[in-house]
Coordinates of C-alpha atoms (C1' of nucleotides) in Angstrom, one line a residue:
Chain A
X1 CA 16.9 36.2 4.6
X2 CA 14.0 35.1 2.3
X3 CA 11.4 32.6 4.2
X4 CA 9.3 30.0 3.2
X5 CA 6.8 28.1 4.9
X6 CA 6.2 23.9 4.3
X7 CA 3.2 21.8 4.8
X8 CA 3.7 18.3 4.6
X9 CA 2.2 15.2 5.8
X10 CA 0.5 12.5 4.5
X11 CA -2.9 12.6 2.2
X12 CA -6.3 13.8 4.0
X13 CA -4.8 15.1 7.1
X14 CA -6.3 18.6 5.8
X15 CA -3.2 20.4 4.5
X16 CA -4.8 22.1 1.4
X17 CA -7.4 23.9 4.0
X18 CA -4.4 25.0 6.4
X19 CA -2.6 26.2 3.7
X20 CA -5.4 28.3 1.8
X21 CA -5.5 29.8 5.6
X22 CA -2.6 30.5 6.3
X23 CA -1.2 31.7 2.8
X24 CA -4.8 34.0 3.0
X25 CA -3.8 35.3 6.6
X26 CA -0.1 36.0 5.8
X27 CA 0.2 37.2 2.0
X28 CA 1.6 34.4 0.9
X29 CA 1.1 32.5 -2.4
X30 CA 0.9 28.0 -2.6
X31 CA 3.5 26.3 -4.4
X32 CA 2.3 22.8 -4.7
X33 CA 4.7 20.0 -3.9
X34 CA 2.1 16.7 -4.8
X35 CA 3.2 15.0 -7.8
X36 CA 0.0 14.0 -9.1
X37 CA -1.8 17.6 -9.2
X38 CA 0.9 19.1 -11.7
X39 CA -1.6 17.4 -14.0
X40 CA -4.3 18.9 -15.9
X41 CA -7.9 16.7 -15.9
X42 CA -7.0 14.8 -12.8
X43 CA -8.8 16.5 -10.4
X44 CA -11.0 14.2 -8.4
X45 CA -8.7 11.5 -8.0
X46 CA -5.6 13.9 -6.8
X47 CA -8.0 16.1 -4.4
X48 CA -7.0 18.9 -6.1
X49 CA -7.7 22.6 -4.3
X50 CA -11.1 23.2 -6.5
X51 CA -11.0 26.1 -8.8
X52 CA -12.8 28.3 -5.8
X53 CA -10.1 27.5 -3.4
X54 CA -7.6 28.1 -5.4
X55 CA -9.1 31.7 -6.3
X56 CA -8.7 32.6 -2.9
X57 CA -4.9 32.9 -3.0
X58 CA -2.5 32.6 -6.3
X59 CA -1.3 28.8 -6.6
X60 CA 1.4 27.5 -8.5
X61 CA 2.7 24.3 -10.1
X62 CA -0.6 23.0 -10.4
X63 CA -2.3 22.1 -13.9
X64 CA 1.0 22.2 -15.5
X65 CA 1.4 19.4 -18.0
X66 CA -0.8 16.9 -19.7
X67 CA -1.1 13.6 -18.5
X68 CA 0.8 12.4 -21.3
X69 CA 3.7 14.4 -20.5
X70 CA 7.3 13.6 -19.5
X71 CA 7.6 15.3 -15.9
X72 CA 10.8 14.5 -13.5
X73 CA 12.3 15.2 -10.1
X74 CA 14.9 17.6 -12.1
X75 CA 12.0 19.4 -13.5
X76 CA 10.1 19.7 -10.9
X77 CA 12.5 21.8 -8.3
X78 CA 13.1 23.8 -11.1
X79 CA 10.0 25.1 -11.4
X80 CA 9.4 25.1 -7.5
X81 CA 12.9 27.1 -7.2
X82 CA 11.8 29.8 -9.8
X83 CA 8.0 30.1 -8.5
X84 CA 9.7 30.7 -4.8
X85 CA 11.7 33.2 -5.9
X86 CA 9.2 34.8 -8.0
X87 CA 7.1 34.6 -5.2
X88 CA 9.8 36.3 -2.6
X89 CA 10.6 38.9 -5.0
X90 CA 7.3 40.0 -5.3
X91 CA 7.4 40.4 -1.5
X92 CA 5.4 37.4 -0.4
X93 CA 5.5 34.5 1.4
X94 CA 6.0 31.0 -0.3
X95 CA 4.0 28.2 1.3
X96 CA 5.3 24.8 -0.3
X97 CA 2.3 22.1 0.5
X98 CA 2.2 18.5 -0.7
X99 CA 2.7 15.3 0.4
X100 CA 5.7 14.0 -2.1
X101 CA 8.3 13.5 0.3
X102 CA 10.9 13.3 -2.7
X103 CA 9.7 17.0 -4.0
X104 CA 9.8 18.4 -0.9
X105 CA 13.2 17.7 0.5
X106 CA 14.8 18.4 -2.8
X107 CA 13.5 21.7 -2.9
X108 CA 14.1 22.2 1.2
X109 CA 17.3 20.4 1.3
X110 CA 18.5 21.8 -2.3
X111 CA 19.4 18.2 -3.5
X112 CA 21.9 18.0 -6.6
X113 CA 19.7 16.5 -8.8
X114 CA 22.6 14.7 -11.7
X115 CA 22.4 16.2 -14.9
X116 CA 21.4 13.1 -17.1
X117 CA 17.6 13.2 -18.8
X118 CA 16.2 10.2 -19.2
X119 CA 17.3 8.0 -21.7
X120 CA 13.9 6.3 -23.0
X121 CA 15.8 3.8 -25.3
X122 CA 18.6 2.9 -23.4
X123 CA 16.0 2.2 -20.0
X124 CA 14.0 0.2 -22.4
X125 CA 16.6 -2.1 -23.4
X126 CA 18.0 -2.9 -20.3
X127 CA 14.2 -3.5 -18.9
X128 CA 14.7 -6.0 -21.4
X129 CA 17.7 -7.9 -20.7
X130 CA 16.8 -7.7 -16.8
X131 CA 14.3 -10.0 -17.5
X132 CA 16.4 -12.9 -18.5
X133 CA 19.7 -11.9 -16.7
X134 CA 18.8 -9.1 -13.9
X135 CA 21.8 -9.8 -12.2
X136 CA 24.4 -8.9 -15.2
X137 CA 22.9 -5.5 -15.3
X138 CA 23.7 -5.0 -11.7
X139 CA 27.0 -6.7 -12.2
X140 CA 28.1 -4.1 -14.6
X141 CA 27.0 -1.2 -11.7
X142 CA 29.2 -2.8 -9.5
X143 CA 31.7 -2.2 -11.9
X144 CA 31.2 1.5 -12.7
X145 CA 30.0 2.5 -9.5
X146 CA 31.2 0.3 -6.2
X147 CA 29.8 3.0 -3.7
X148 CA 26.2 3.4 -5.1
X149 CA 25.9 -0.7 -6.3
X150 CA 26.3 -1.1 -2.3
X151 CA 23.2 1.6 -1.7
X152 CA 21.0 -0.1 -4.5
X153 CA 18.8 -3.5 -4.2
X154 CA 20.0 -5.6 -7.2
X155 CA 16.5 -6.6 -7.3
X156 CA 15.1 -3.0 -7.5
X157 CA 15.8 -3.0 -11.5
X158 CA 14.2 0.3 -11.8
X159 CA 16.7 2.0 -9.4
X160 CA 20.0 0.0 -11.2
X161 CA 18.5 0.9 -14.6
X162 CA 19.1 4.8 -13.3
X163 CA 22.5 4.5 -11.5
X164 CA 23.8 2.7 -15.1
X165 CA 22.6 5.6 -17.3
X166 CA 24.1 8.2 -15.0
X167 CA 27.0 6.6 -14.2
X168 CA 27.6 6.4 -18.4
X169 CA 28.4 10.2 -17.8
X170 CA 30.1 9.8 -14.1
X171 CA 30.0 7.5 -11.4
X172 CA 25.8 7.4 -9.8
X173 CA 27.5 7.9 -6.2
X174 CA 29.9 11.1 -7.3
X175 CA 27.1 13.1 -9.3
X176 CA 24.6 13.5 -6.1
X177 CA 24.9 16.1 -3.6
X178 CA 23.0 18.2 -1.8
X179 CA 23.5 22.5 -1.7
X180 CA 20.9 24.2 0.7
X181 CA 18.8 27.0 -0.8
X182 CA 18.9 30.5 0.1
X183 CA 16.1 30.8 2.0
X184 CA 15.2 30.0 5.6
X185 CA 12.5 27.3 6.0
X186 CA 9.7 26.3 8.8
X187 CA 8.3 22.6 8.4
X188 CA 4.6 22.5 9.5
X189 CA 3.6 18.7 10.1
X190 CA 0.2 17.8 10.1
X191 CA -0.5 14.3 11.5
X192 CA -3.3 12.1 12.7
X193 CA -3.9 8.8 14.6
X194 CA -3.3 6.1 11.7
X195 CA -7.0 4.5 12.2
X196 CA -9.0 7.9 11.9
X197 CA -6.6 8.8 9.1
X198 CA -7.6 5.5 7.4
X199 CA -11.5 6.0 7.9
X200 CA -11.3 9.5 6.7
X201 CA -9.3 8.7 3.3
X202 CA -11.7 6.0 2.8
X203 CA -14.6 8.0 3.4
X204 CA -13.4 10.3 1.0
X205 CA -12.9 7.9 -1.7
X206 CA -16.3 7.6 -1.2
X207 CA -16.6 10.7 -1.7
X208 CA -14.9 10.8 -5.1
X209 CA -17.2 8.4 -6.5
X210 CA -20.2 9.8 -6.0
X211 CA -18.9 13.5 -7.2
X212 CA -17.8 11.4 -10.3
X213 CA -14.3 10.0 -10.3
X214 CA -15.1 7.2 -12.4
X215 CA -16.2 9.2 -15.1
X216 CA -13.1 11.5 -14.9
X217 CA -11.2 8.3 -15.8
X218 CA -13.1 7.5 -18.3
X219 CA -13.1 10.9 -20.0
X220 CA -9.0 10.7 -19.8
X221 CA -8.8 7.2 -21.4
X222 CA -11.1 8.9 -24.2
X223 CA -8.9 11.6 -24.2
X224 CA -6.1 8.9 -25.5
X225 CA -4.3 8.7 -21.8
X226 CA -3.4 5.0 -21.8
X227 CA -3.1 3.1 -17.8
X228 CA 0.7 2.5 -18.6
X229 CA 1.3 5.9 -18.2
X230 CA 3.2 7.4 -15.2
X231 CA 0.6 9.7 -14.6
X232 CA -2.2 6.8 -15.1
X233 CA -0.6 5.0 -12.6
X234 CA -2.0 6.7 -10.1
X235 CA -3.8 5.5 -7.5
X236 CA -7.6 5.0 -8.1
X237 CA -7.0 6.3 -11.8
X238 CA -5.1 2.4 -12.3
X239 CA -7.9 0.6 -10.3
X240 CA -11.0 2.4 -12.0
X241 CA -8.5 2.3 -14.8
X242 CA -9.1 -1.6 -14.7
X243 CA -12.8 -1.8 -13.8
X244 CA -13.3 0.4 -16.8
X245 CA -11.7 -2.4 -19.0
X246 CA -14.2 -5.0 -17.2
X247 CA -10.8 -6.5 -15.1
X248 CA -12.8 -6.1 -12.1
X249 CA -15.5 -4.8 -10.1
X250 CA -16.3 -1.7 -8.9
X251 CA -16.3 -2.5 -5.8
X252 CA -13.2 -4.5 -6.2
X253 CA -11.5 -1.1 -7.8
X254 CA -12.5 0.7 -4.6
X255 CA -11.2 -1.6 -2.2
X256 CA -7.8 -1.5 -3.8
X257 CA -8.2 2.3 -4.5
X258 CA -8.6 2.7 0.0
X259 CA -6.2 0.0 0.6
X260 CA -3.2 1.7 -1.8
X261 CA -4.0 5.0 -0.4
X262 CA -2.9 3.7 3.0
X263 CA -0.1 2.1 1.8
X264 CA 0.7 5.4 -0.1
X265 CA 0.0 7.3 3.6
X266 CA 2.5 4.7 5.5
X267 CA 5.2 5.3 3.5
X268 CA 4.6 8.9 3.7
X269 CA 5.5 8.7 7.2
X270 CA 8.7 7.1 6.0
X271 CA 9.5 10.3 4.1
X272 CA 8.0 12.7 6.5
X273 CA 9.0 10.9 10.2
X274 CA 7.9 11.6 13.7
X275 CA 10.8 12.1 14.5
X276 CA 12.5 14.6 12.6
X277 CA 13.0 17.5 14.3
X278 CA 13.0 19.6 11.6
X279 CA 9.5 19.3 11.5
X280 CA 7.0 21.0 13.8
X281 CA 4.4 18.1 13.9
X282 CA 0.6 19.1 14.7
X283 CA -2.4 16.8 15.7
X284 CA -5.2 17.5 13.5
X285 CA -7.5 17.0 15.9
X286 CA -5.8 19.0 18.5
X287 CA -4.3 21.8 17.3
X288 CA -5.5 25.3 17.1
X289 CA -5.0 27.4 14.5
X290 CA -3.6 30.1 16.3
X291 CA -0.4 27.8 17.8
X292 CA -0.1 27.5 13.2
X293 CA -0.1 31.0 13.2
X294 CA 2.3 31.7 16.0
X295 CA 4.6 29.2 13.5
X296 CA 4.4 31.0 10.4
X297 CA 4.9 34.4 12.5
X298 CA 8.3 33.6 14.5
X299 CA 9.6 30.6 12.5
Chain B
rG1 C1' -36.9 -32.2 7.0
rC2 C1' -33.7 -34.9 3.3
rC3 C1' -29.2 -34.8 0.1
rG4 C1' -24.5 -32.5 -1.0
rA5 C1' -20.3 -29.1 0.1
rG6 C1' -17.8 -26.7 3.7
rG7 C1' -16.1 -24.6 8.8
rU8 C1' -7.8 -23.5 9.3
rA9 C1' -4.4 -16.0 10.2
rG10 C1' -8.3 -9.7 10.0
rC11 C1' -10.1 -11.6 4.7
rU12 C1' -9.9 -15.5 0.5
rC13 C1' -8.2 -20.1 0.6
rA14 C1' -4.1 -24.3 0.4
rG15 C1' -2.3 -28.2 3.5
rU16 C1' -1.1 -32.0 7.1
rC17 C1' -1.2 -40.5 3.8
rG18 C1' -1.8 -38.8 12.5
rG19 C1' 4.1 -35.8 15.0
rU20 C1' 0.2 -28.6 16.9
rA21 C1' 0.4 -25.5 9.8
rG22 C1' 1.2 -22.0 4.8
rA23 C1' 0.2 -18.6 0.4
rG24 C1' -2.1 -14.2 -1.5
rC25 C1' -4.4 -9.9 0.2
rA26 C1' -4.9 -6.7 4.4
rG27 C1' -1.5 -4.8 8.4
rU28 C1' 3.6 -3.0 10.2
rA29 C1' 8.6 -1.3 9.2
rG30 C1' 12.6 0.2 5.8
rA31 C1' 15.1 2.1 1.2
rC32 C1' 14.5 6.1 -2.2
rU33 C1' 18.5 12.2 -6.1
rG34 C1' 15.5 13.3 -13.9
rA35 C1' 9.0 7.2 -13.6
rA36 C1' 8.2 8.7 -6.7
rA37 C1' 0.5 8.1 -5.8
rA38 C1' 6.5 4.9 -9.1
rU39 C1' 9.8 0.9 -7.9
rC40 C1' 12.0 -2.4 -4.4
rU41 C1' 12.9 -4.9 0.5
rA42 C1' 11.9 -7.1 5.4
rC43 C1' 8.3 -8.8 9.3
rG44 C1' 3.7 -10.7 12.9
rU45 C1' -0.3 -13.3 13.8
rG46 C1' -3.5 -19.0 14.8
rU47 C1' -8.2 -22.6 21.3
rC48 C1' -6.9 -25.6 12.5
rC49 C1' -15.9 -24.8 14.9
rC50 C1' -17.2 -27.6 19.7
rC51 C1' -17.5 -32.2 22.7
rA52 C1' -16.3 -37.3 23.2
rG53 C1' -13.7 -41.7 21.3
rU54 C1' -9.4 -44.4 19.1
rU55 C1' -4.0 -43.4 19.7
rC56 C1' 2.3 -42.6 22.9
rG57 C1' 0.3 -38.3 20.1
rA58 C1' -5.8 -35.8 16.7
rU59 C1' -6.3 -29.8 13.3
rU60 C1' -6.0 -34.5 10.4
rC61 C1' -9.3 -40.8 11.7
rU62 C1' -14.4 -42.3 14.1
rG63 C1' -19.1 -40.7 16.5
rG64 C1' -22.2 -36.8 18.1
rG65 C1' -23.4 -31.6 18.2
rC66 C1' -23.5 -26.5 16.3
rC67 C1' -23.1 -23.1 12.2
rU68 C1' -22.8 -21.5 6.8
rC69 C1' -23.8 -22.2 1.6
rG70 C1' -26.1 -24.9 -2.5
rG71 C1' -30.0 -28.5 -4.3
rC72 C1' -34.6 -31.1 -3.3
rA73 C1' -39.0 -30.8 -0.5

RNA sequence: GCCGAGGUAGCUCAGUCGGUAGAGCAGUAGACUGAAAAUCUACGUGUCCCCAGUUCGAUUCUGGGCCUCGGCA
């Protein structure tokens, strides 16, 4: 059976640097699972692998799309799927690193992602009438789809706005599913005590603005990328977003840029838990690399 | 030194016409199937600066002290 190896975890535990070793040590090849470094230009602000690193062994799924581009779930285990086979049929060994819990399990657990693109218009107009009557909208779920009305917060519009325009095709609840893939996986947890974790992101932050981060956001607002965008909604890229437009202070942006990262890190844990025993969780600081290795050999 | 403003949650501050207090942010937990670094939900915490007085009762009123920030010297 074909193998792959994960490493998740949340952002500036060191994944990238275990995973450029390992995949070195073991012929294998990176398939990225973060959902900000598909794109091209954001490279400071994601900690993307740096062109050197990535050099060192072939990476995929990163650099993909512009900024400006529509990008999904659906999409994106696709792409993952095919670059992991491509990648076992060539002999070597798939290593899927990121920190987007929702990328990761559909790819490890094979989720049935349902069949319905986006519907720009139709999202846009009930956006609309959510503002005046959110709880018609949800209502009208309750109507189509009992089962998945009872899963969703009525007050989490974004999340009713979905379930309605799959449920136009069949019922929200009936269209997921999950098939696993064909190939056996080891989960490689990297974790850290939440304080250092915290001081380390933020030192890196830091870090981003003196290697120029704010002028990375400035060059993709030149480029035409406008803050509403998904993509522009990342974090630091919204907050220098808005000191770039004179909304606040640089300082200010910083602050907010450290605090969402560990917001972004806590609910990371929610994704990737403690507590699953699928994953094989690590200490950063305690680990050795060969007890990784010894992982990646027997599974 | 004088005049003014203020000292309440980790931070910024609101409030109690005297009955021991509350928002935002931060923090913690949870949900998540084509926007996911998105979106949504739930939950702490307090010698109300100190001492004395008045009062059944003071964080609130009175007096004194300490500290901070403005202005004048």
């Amino acid at each position: 059976m074909n193998k792959l190896v994960a490493i998740v975890g949340p952002t500036g535990v060191g994944k990238t640097r275990l995973a450029l070793r390992l995949a070195q040590k073991y012929n294998g090849e990176i398939v990225n699972a973060d959902s900000r470094q598909i794109y091209r230009f954001m490279d400071i602000g994601t900690a993307k692998p740096t062109k050197e690193e990535q050099a060192l062994v072939p990476h995929h799924l990163i650099d993909i799309i512009n900024p400006d581009e529509d990008f999904s779930l659906a999409t994106y285990q696709q792409l993952a799927y095919k670059a992991i086979s491509d990648i076992q049929s060539r002999g070597k060994l798939p290593f899927l690193v990121g920190g987007t819990g929702q990328y990761v399990w559909a790819v490890l657990e094979g989720w049935l992602v349902p069949k319905v693109p986006p519907d720009i218009e139709f999202r846009r107009n009930l956006e609309q009438k959510a503002e005046d009557n959110a709880d018609e909208l949800y209502q009208e779920l309750n109507r189509l789809d009992p089962v998945a009305a009872r899963k969703i917060d009525p007050r989490n519009i974004r999340r009713v706005i979905r379930a309605l325009e799959v449920s136009r095709q069949k019922p929200f609840s009936q269209a997921v599913g999950k098939a696993p893939p064909s190939f056996a996986s080891s989960i490689i947890g990297l974790t850290m005590e939440r304080k250092e974790l915290y001081r380390r992101v933020d030192v890196r932050i830091d870090e981003m603005i003196r290697h120029g981060f704010v002028d990375e956001v400035k060059k993709l607002i030149g480029m035409g990328y406008n803050l509403t965008l998904p993509a522009m909604s990342s974090i630091g890229y919204r907050e220098i977003g808005q000191y770039l437009q004179g909304k606040m202070t640089l300082e200010e942006a910083v602050y907010k840029m450290k605090t969402g990262t560990h917001r972004f890190i806590r609910h990371q844990y929610a994704w990737f838990r403690l507590k699953d025993e699928r994953i094989r969780w690590f200490d950063t600081a305690s680990v050795s690399v060969e007890e990784l290795e010894e992982v990646v050999k027997h599974g």
